[in-house]
Short mmCIF file of C-alpha atoms in Angstrom, two decimals:
data_model
loop_
_atom_site.label_atom_id
_atom_site.label_comp_id
_atom_site.label_asym_id
_atom_site.label_seq_id
_atom_site.Cartn_x
_atom_site.Cartn_y
_atom_site.Cartn_z
CA UNK A 1 129.78 121.45 110.34
CA UNK A 2 133.40 119.94 109.71
CA UNK A 3 135.32 121.52 106.75
CA UNK A 4 136.68 119.38 103.87
CA UNK A 5 138.75 121.63 102.15
CA UNK A 6 140.90 125.08 103.33
CA UNK A 7 142.25 127.45 100.98
CA UNK A 8 140.99 131.06 99.87
CA UNK A 9 138.84 132.94 97.25
CA UNK A 10 140.85 134.61 94.52
CA UNK A 11 138.52 137.89 93.95
CA UNK A 12 140.67 139.81 91.50
CA UNK A 13 143.50 141.00 93.81
CA UNK A 14 141.08 140.23 97.23
CA UNK A 15 141.91 137.16 98.62
CA UNK A 16 139.32 135.63 100.82
CA UNK A 17 140.00 132.70 103.28
CA UNK A 18 137.21 130.23 103.46
CA UNK A 19 136.37 126.82 104.51
CA UNK A 20 134.80 124.29 102.32
CA UNK A 21 131.97 122.16 104.07
CA UNK A 22 129.44 119.81 102.49
CA UNK A 23 126.16 121.58 101.92
CA UNK A 24 124.16 118.21 100.90
CA UNK A 25 123.98 114.54 102.99
CA UNK A 26 123.06 111.50 101.94
CA UNK A 27 119.84 109.89 103.96
CA UNK A 28 119.81 106.56 102.12
CA UNK A 29 119.96 103.33 103.70
CA UNK A 30 122.88 101.49 103.44
CA UNK A 31 123.03 97.62 103.75
CA UNK A 32 126.11 95.29 104.06
CA UNK A 33 126.18 91.89 102.17
CA UNK A 34 126.18 89.13 104.44
CA UNK A 35 126.36 85.26 104.19
CA UNK A 36 122.50 83.91 104.07
CA UNK A 37 123.15 81.01 105.61
CA UNK A 38 124.68 81.73 108.89
CA UNK A 39 124.47 85.86 108.90
CA UNK A 40 128.38 86.53 108.52
CA UNK A 41 129.83 89.48 107.14
CA UNK A 42 131.07 88.99 103.37
CA UNK A 43 134.00 91.55 103.22
CA UNK A 44 136.09 92.60 100.16
CA UNK A 45 139.79 92.31 100.66
CA UNK A 46 142.51 94.02 98.38
CA UNK A 47 144.54 91.45 97.15
CA UNK A 48 147.61 91.50 95.02
CA UNK A 49 146.98 89.50 91.60
CA UNK A 50 150.84 88.81 91.40
CA UNK A 51 151.46 87.20 94.97
CA UNK A 52 147.83 86.96 96.03
CA UNK A 53 148.49 88.28 99.38
CA UNK A 54 146.19 91.29 101.13
CA UNK A 55 147.71 94.59 100.59
CA UNK A 56 147.25 96.92 103.80
CA UNK A 57 145.97 100.47 102.51
CA UNK A 58 149.18 102.16 103.56
CA UNK A 59 150.94 100.21 100.24
CA UNK A 60 148.13 100.85 97.96
CA UNK A 61 149.38 103.18 95.24
CA UNK A 62 147.75 104.83 92.06
CA UNK A 63 148.53 103.61 88.53
CA UNK A 64 147.57 104.39 84.87
CA UNK A 65 146.20 101.67 82.79
CA UNK A 66 147.21 101.65 79.00
CA UNK A 67 145.25 100.13 76.38
CA UNK A 68 147.57 97.00 76.55
CA UNK A 69 146.94 96.42 80.01
CA UNK A 70 150.26 97.44 81.33
CA UNK A 71 150.40 99.87 84.28
CA UNK A 72 152.52 103.08 84.68
CA UNK A 73 152.76 104.05 88.41
CA UNK A 74 151.87 107.79 89.37
CA UNK A 75 152.78 108.64 93.00
CA UNK A 76 151.96 111.54 94.87
CA UNK A 77 155.17 113.49 94.21
CA UNK A 78 154.63 113.01 90.41
CA UNK A 79 150.84 114.91 90.96
CA UNK A 80 152.23 117.63 93.29
CA UNK A 81 154.82 118.82 90.60
CA UNK A 82 151.81 119.67 88.35
CA UNK A 83 151.45 123.27 87.71
CA UNK A 84 147.70 123.80 89.43
CA UNK A 85 147.14 127.07 90.09
CA UNK A 86 143.83 126.28 91.74
CA UNK A 87 145.22 123.72 94.42
CA UNK A 88 144.53 125.90 97.59
CA UNK A 89 142.35 128.45 95.70
CA UNK A 90 138.81 129.16 94.16
CA UNK A 91 139.96 131.37 91.09
CA UNK A 92 136.60 133.28 90.09
CA UNK A 93 137.14 133.89 86.31
CA UNK A 94 133.81 135.67 85.28
CA UNK A 95 130.34 136.82 86.67
CA UNK A 96 127.39 135.75 84.13
CA UNK A 97 123.62 135.70 85.03
CA UNK A 98 122.72 132.31 86.63
CA UNK A 99 119.97 131.21 83.50
CA UNK A 100 123.32 130.76 81.68
CA UNK A 101 124.03 127.90 83.64
CA UNK A 102 122.82 124.50 82.45
CA UNK A 103 121.28 122.61 85.09
CA UNK A 104 122.59 119.73 83.46
CA UNK A 105 126.06 120.68 84.74
CA UNK A 106 125.44 120.91 88.41
CA UNK A 107 127.18 118.62 90.60
CA UNK A 108 127.76 118.53 94.23
CA UNK A 109 126.98 121.62 96.77
CA UNK A 110 129.17 122.95 99.10
CA UNK A 111 129.09 125.88 101.46
CA UNK A 112 131.94 128.53 101.75
CA UNK A 113 132.67 129.91 105.24
CA UNK A 114 134.55 132.69 106.29
CA UNK A 115 137.95 131.27 107.81
CA UNK A 116 138.35 133.54 110.75
CA UNK A 117 137.57 137.33 111.46
CA UNK A 118 139.89 138.75 108.93
CA UNK A 119 137.64 137.10 106.23
CA UNK A 120 134.47 138.68 107.16
CA UNK A 121 134.90 141.85 105.52
CA UNK A 122 135.83 140.53 102.23
CA UNK A 123 133.19 137.85 102.35
CA UNK A 124 130.72 139.92 103.07
CA UNK A 125 131.77 142.13 100.12
CA UNK A 126 131.55 139.26 97.88
CA UNK A 127 128.48 138.13 99.12
CA UNK A 128 126.54 141.22 98.80
CA UNK A 129 127.82 142.29 95.18
CA UNK A 130 126.45 138.86 93.85
CA UNK A 131 123.23 139.88 95.58
CA UNK A 132 123.01 143.24 93.83
CA UNK A 133 124.40 141.97 90.71
CA UNK A 134 122.06 139.33 90.52
CA UNK A 135 124.81 137.19 88.78
CA UNK A 136 126.78 134.13 89.64
CA UNK A 137 130.73 133.88 89.78
CA UNK A 138 132.28 130.91 87.39
CA UNK A 139 135.52 129.74 89.43
CA UNK A 140 138.13 127.34 88.91
CA UNK A 141 139.49 125.18 92.21
CA UNK A 142 140.99 121.72 92.58
CA UNK A 143 139.74 119.21 94.72
CA UNK A 144 140.72 115.60 95.34
CA UNK A 145 143.29 115.59 93.04
CA UNK A 146 142.11 117.15 89.78
CA UNK A 147 140.87 120.76 88.50
CA UNK A 148 137.19 121.25 88.74
CA UNK A 149 134.60 124.23 87.45
CA UNK A 150 132.41 125.76 89.96
CA UNK A 151 129.28 128.27 90.66
CA UNK A 152 129.35 130.75 93.27
CA UNK A 153 125.80 131.79 94.30
CA UNK A 154 124.27 133.30 97.73
CA UNK A 155 121.79 131.32 99.54
CA UNK A 156 120.33 133.34 102.88
CA UNK A 157 123.76 134.74 104.09
CA UNK A 158 126.00 132.22 102.76
CA UNK A 159 127.88 131.92 99.78
CA UNK A 160 127.48 128.27 98.25
CA UNK A 161 129.42 126.76 95.52
CA UNK A 162 128.12 124.42 93.10
CA UNK A 163 130.77 121.98 91.54
CA UNK A 164 130.08 121.94 87.65
CA UNK A 165 130.56 119.41 85.23
CA UNK A 166 132.99 120.76 82.27
CA UNK A 167 131.24 121.55 79.15
CA UNK A 168 132.67 118.45 77.25
CA UNK A 169 131.53 116.20 80.04
CA UNK A 170 127.84 116.83 78.93
CA UNK A 171 126.91 114.19 76.63
CA UNK A 172 124.84 115.07 73.24
CA UNK A 173 121.08 113.70 73.68
CA UNK A 174 121.41 111.79 70.32
CA UNK A 175 118.72 108.99 69.43
CA UNK A 176 117.01 110.26 73.04
CA UNK A 177 113.65 112.12 71.33
CA UNK A 178 111.00 110.45 70.05
CA UNK A 179 111.60 109.24 66.32
CA UNK A 180 109.25 110.75 63.62
CA UNK A 181 106.95 113.65 63.86
CA UNK A 182 104.49 113.71 66.52
CA UNK A 183 101.86 116.16 66.80
CA UNK A 184 99.85 117.49 69.59
CA UNK A 185 96.68 119.00 69.49
CA UNK A 186 95.22 122.33 71.08
CA UNK A 187 92.57 120.14 73.20
CA UNK A 188 95.07 118.20 74.51
CA UNK A 189 97.36 121.21 75.51
CA UNK A 190 94.47 122.44 77.08
CA UNK A 191 93.99 119.57 79.28
CA UNK A 192 97.69 119.81 80.33
CA UNK A 193 97.66 123.26 81.30
CA UNK A 194 94.35 122.61 83.25
CA UNK A 195 96.02 119.33 85.09
CA UNK A 196 99.25 121.48 85.79
CA UNK A 197 97.10 124.17 87.20
CA UNK A 198 94.94 121.60 89.28
CA UNK A 199 98.10 119.82 90.59
CA UNK A 200 99.46 123.85 91.46
CA UNK A 201 102.53 124.43 93.72
CA UNK A 202 103.87 122.64 96.36
CA UNK A 203 106.36 123.43 99.33
CA UNK A 204 109.51 121.91 98.71
CA UNK A 205 110.02 121.13 102.60
CA UNK A 206 106.91 119.17 102.59
CA UNK A 207 108.23 116.50 100.42
CA UNK A 208 109.21 113.10 102.15
CA UNK A 209 111.07 110.00 101.17
CA UNK A 210 108.29 107.65 101.67
CA UNK A 211 110.52 104.54 100.79
CA UNK A 212 113.06 105.50 103.09
CA UNK A 213 110.61 105.73 105.93
CA UNK A 214 109.04 102.49 105.06
CA UNK A 215 112.42 100.64 105.17
CA UNK A 216 112.99 102.19 108.64
CA UNK A 217 110.14 101.07 109.78
CA UNK A 218 110.57 97.64 108.49
CA UNK A 219 113.99 97.59 109.65
CA UNK A 220 112.76 98.51 113.45
CA UNK A 221 109.97 95.96 113.21
CA UNK A 222 112.35 93.37 112.55
CA UNK A 223 114.88 94.27 115.45
CA UNK A 224 111.91 94.23 117.89
CA UNK A 225 111.41 90.57 116.80
CA UNK A 226 108.31 91.21 115.08
CA UNK A 227 107.16 90.86 111.00
CA UNK A 228 106.97 94.34 109.47
CA UNK A 229 103.50 95.90 109.11
CA UNK A 230 103.80 97.35 105.49
CA UNK A 231 100.74 97.52 103.65
CA UNK A 232 101.72 96.94 100.15
CA UNK A 233 100.64 99.35 97.38
CA UNK A 234 98.68 98.44 94.50
CA UNK A 235 100.44 96.74 91.78
CA UNK A 236 102.02 99.05 88.91
CA UNK A 237 101.40 97.52 85.39
CA UNK A 238 103.80 98.74 83.02
CA UNK A 239 102.50 100.60 79.96
CA UNK A 240 104.89 98.96 77.40
CA UNK A 241 103.05 98.14 74.18
CA UNK A 242 99.69 99.50 75.27
CA UNK A 243 97.51 102.28 73.23
CA UNK A 244 96.27 104.49 75.44
CA UNK A 245 93.96 107.20 75.17
CA UNK A 246 95.20 110.20 75.50
CA UNK A 247 92.34 112.80 76.14
CA UNK A 248 90.63 110.30 78.47
CA UNK A 249 93.84 109.83 80.44
CA UNK A 250 94.46 113.69 81.01
CA UNK A 251 90.67 114.03 81.73
CA UNK A 252 90.67 111.40 84.46
CA UNK A 253 93.83 112.86 85.64
CA UNK A 254 92.36 116.28 86.14
CA UNK A 255 89.64 114.44 87.90
CA UNK A 256 91.45 112.43 90.34
CA UNK A 257 93.75 115.43 90.97
CA UNK A 258 90.61 117.61 91.89
CA UNK A 259 89.27 115.01 94.32
CA UNK A 260 92.58 114.66 95.74
CA UNK A 261 92.84 118.32 96.50
CA UNK A 262 89.03 118.56 98.14
CA UNK A 263 89.73 115.61 100.11
CA UNK A 264 93.16 117.46 101.52
CA UNK A 265 90.54 120.66 102.20
CA UNK A 266 92.60 122.51 99.02
CA UNK A 267 91.10 124.51 96.53
CA UNK A 268 91.13 122.35 93.38
CA UNK A 269 92.73 125.18 91.37
CA UNK A 270 96.13 124.73 93.08
CA UNK A 271 97.99 126.70 95.73
CA UNK A 272 98.32 129.69 93.35
CA UNK A 273 94.63 130.16 92.59
CA UNK A 274 94.86 129.28 88.96
CA UNK A 275 91.23 128.77 87.85
CA UNK A 276 91.15 125.76 85.44
CA UNK A 277 89.67 127.05 81.98
CA UNK A 278 86.93 124.31 80.95
CA UNK A 279 87.32 122.66 78.01
CA UNK A 280 84.66 123.71 75.28
CA UNK A 281 83.52 121.01 73.27
CA UNK A 282 81.50 120.86 70.04
CA UNK A 283 77.96 120.44 70.51
CA UNK A 284 76.33 117.14 68.93
CA UNK A 285 73.94 117.88 65.87
CA UNK A 286 70.91 116.92 67.70
CA UNK A 287 71.86 118.93 70.76
CA UNK A 288 71.23 122.34 68.90
CA UNK A 289 69.41 125.02 70.41
CA UNK A 290 65.61 124.97 69.34
CA UNK A 291 64.97 127.27 66.66
CA UNK A 292 61.85 129.52 66.45
CA UNK A 293 58.61 127.87 65.24
CA UNK A 294 55.42 129.61 64.37
CA UNK A 295 56.97 133.10 64.46
CA UNK A 296 57.41 132.30 68.07
CA UNK A 297 60.81 132.82 69.78
CA UNK A 298 62.10 130.03 72.11
CA UNK A 299 61.72 130.76 75.86
CA UNK A 300 63.88 127.94 77.09
CA UNK A 301 67.20 130.28 77.76
CA UNK A 302 64.92 132.25 80.13
CA UNK A 303 64.45 129.04 82.23
CA UNK A 304 67.39 129.92 84.20
CA UNK A 305 66.73 133.43 85.07
CA UNK A 306 65.42 133.04 88.51
CA UNK A 307 62.12 133.56 89.66
CA UNK A 308 61.61 137.08 87.98
CA UNK A 309 62.39 135.68 84.79
CA UNK A 310 59.92 132.68 85.06
CA UNK A 311 57.19 135.32 85.65
CA UNK A 312 58.11 137.61 83.39
CA UNK A 313 58.38 134.38 80.65
CA UNK A 314 54.76 133.11 82.18
CA UNK A 315 53.31 136.92 81.66
CA UNK A 316 54.62 137.17 78.13
CA UNK A 317 52.85 133.62 77.04
CA UNK A 318 49.71 134.49 78.65
CA UNK A 319 50.08 137.41 76.67
CA UNK A 320 50.49 135.90 73.31
CA UNK A 321 47.70 133.00 73.95
CA UNK A 322 45.18 136.44 74.66
CA UNK A 323 46.23 137.92 71.48
CA UNK A 324 45.79 134.67 69.56
CA UNK A 325 42.47 134.10 70.81
CA UNK A 326 41.41 137.73 69.72
CA UNK A 327 42.68 137.25 66.54
CA UNK A 328 40.90 133.85 65.96
CA UNK A 329 37.71 135.55 67.14
CA UNK A 330 37.99 138.30 64.86
CA UNK A 331 38.58 135.69 61.83
CA UNK A 332 35.00 133.97 62.96
CA UNK A 333 33.03 136.85 62.74
CA UNK A 334 34.38 138.09 59.51
CA UNK A 335 34.00 134.48 57.98
CA UNK A 336 30.13 134.81 59.30
CA UNK A 337 29.65 138.27 57.76
CA UNK A 338 31.19 137.03 54.59
CA UNK A 339 28.45 133.82 54.71
CA UNK A 340 25.71 136.68 55.45
CA UNK A 341 26.89 138.92 52.13
CA UNK A 342 26.81 135.76 49.90
CA UNK A 343 23.42 134.72 50.90
CA UNK A 344 22.19 137.81 50.70
CA UNK A 345 23.48 138.43 47.25
CA UNK A 346 21.92 134.86 46.11
CA UNK A 347 18.37 135.49 47.49
CA UNK A 348 18.43 138.77 45.43
CA UNK A 349 19.31 137.18 42.26
CA UNK A 350 16.74 134.47 42.61
CA UNK A 351 14.10 137.67 43.20
CA UNK A 352 15.53 139.55 39.63
CA UNK A 353 14.99 136.18 37.91
CA UNK A 354 11.59 135.86 39.00
CA UNK A 355 10.84 139.33 38.27
CA UNK A 356 12.62 139.01 34.44
CA UNK A 357 10.20 135.87 33.87
CA UNK A 358 7.00 137.67 35.02
CA UNK A 359 7.82 140.71 32.88
CA UNK A 360 8.14 138.40 29.92
CA UNK A 361 4.72 136.77 30.09
CA UNK A 362 2.99 139.83 30.28
CA UNK A 363 4.51 141.26 26.85
CA UNK A 364 4.04 138.59 24.72
CA UNK A 365 1.18 138.19 22.82
CA UNK A 366 -1.27 135.25 22.26
CA UNK A 367 -1.33 133.11 19.15
CA UNK A 368 -5.33 132.73 17.81
CA UNK A 369 -6.03 129.37 15.98
CA UNK A 370 -6.78 129.81 12.23
CA UNK A 371 -10.38 129.28 11.23
#
């Protein structure tokens, strides 16, 4: 890889000669501006506003524009005289834990390559020291005419440097968060957690730029003289101003994610193996468990216990029925006995009444008629 800057890392009194190499590259497709009528290129020419003449690159310099529109010329000699200690040096100023660096500050990434055999030893020393400390190095360096802030860390066996924005270049997010108090229910958070677990993790190397590939296929088809056969995706409707059911949207998202995972032959819980905790909903009033009636407990819950549970439930039911029949027979016998006793008592009472009548007739004397 071609280096874009040569210098040294200043690590205390240790100097490590290095080369700066771009760690990233853009794969975005660039288009040229053309004249639609005849397909000719449309180019921008650098023209002087005073004489209207096109200016070659060798005659173009720098200038600072003041508020009134006047230009102050700035030459390379003027800039070279400025005291920039880091003009050719990446000066390490401190070591901090990596989590203290706000990702908002991160900018372009570079690889630092050891320059020459003499740089191998101190380069390896700094790399291993960063590994063991589990920290990153904060450094200052100068590139493209300005002093910058950087962060050095270890990537595999290479020291990488991320350009950092200066703290005062990070804007305060005023007026960005939703206005007013917004409450989120626990059930909604549970569904969001379930959706996160269902989506799971992803191998970063497997992610692809589908749009770029579609553009490349379209260009290839046009270059061959044909029409691009690109399937148009479903239209995306804007959600602005729509009131959506958040719970329903989350539930549908979990269901779609599970179906997608199942279709891809992956577990629905996600790549990490996390189980999706089902959401417990309150039962409706009419769906409550059956209560005990007539002193007998419901055996509905035993139905799911398998064949053994069903047999036990049938035996218990037969035993209960037999006990009920025996109790009914005993009650009938008791009622018959009570009826017999009552009949006997009635007969005895009638006989006693007849006996008392006969005795009364025998004792009472007859009245004689007067002469």
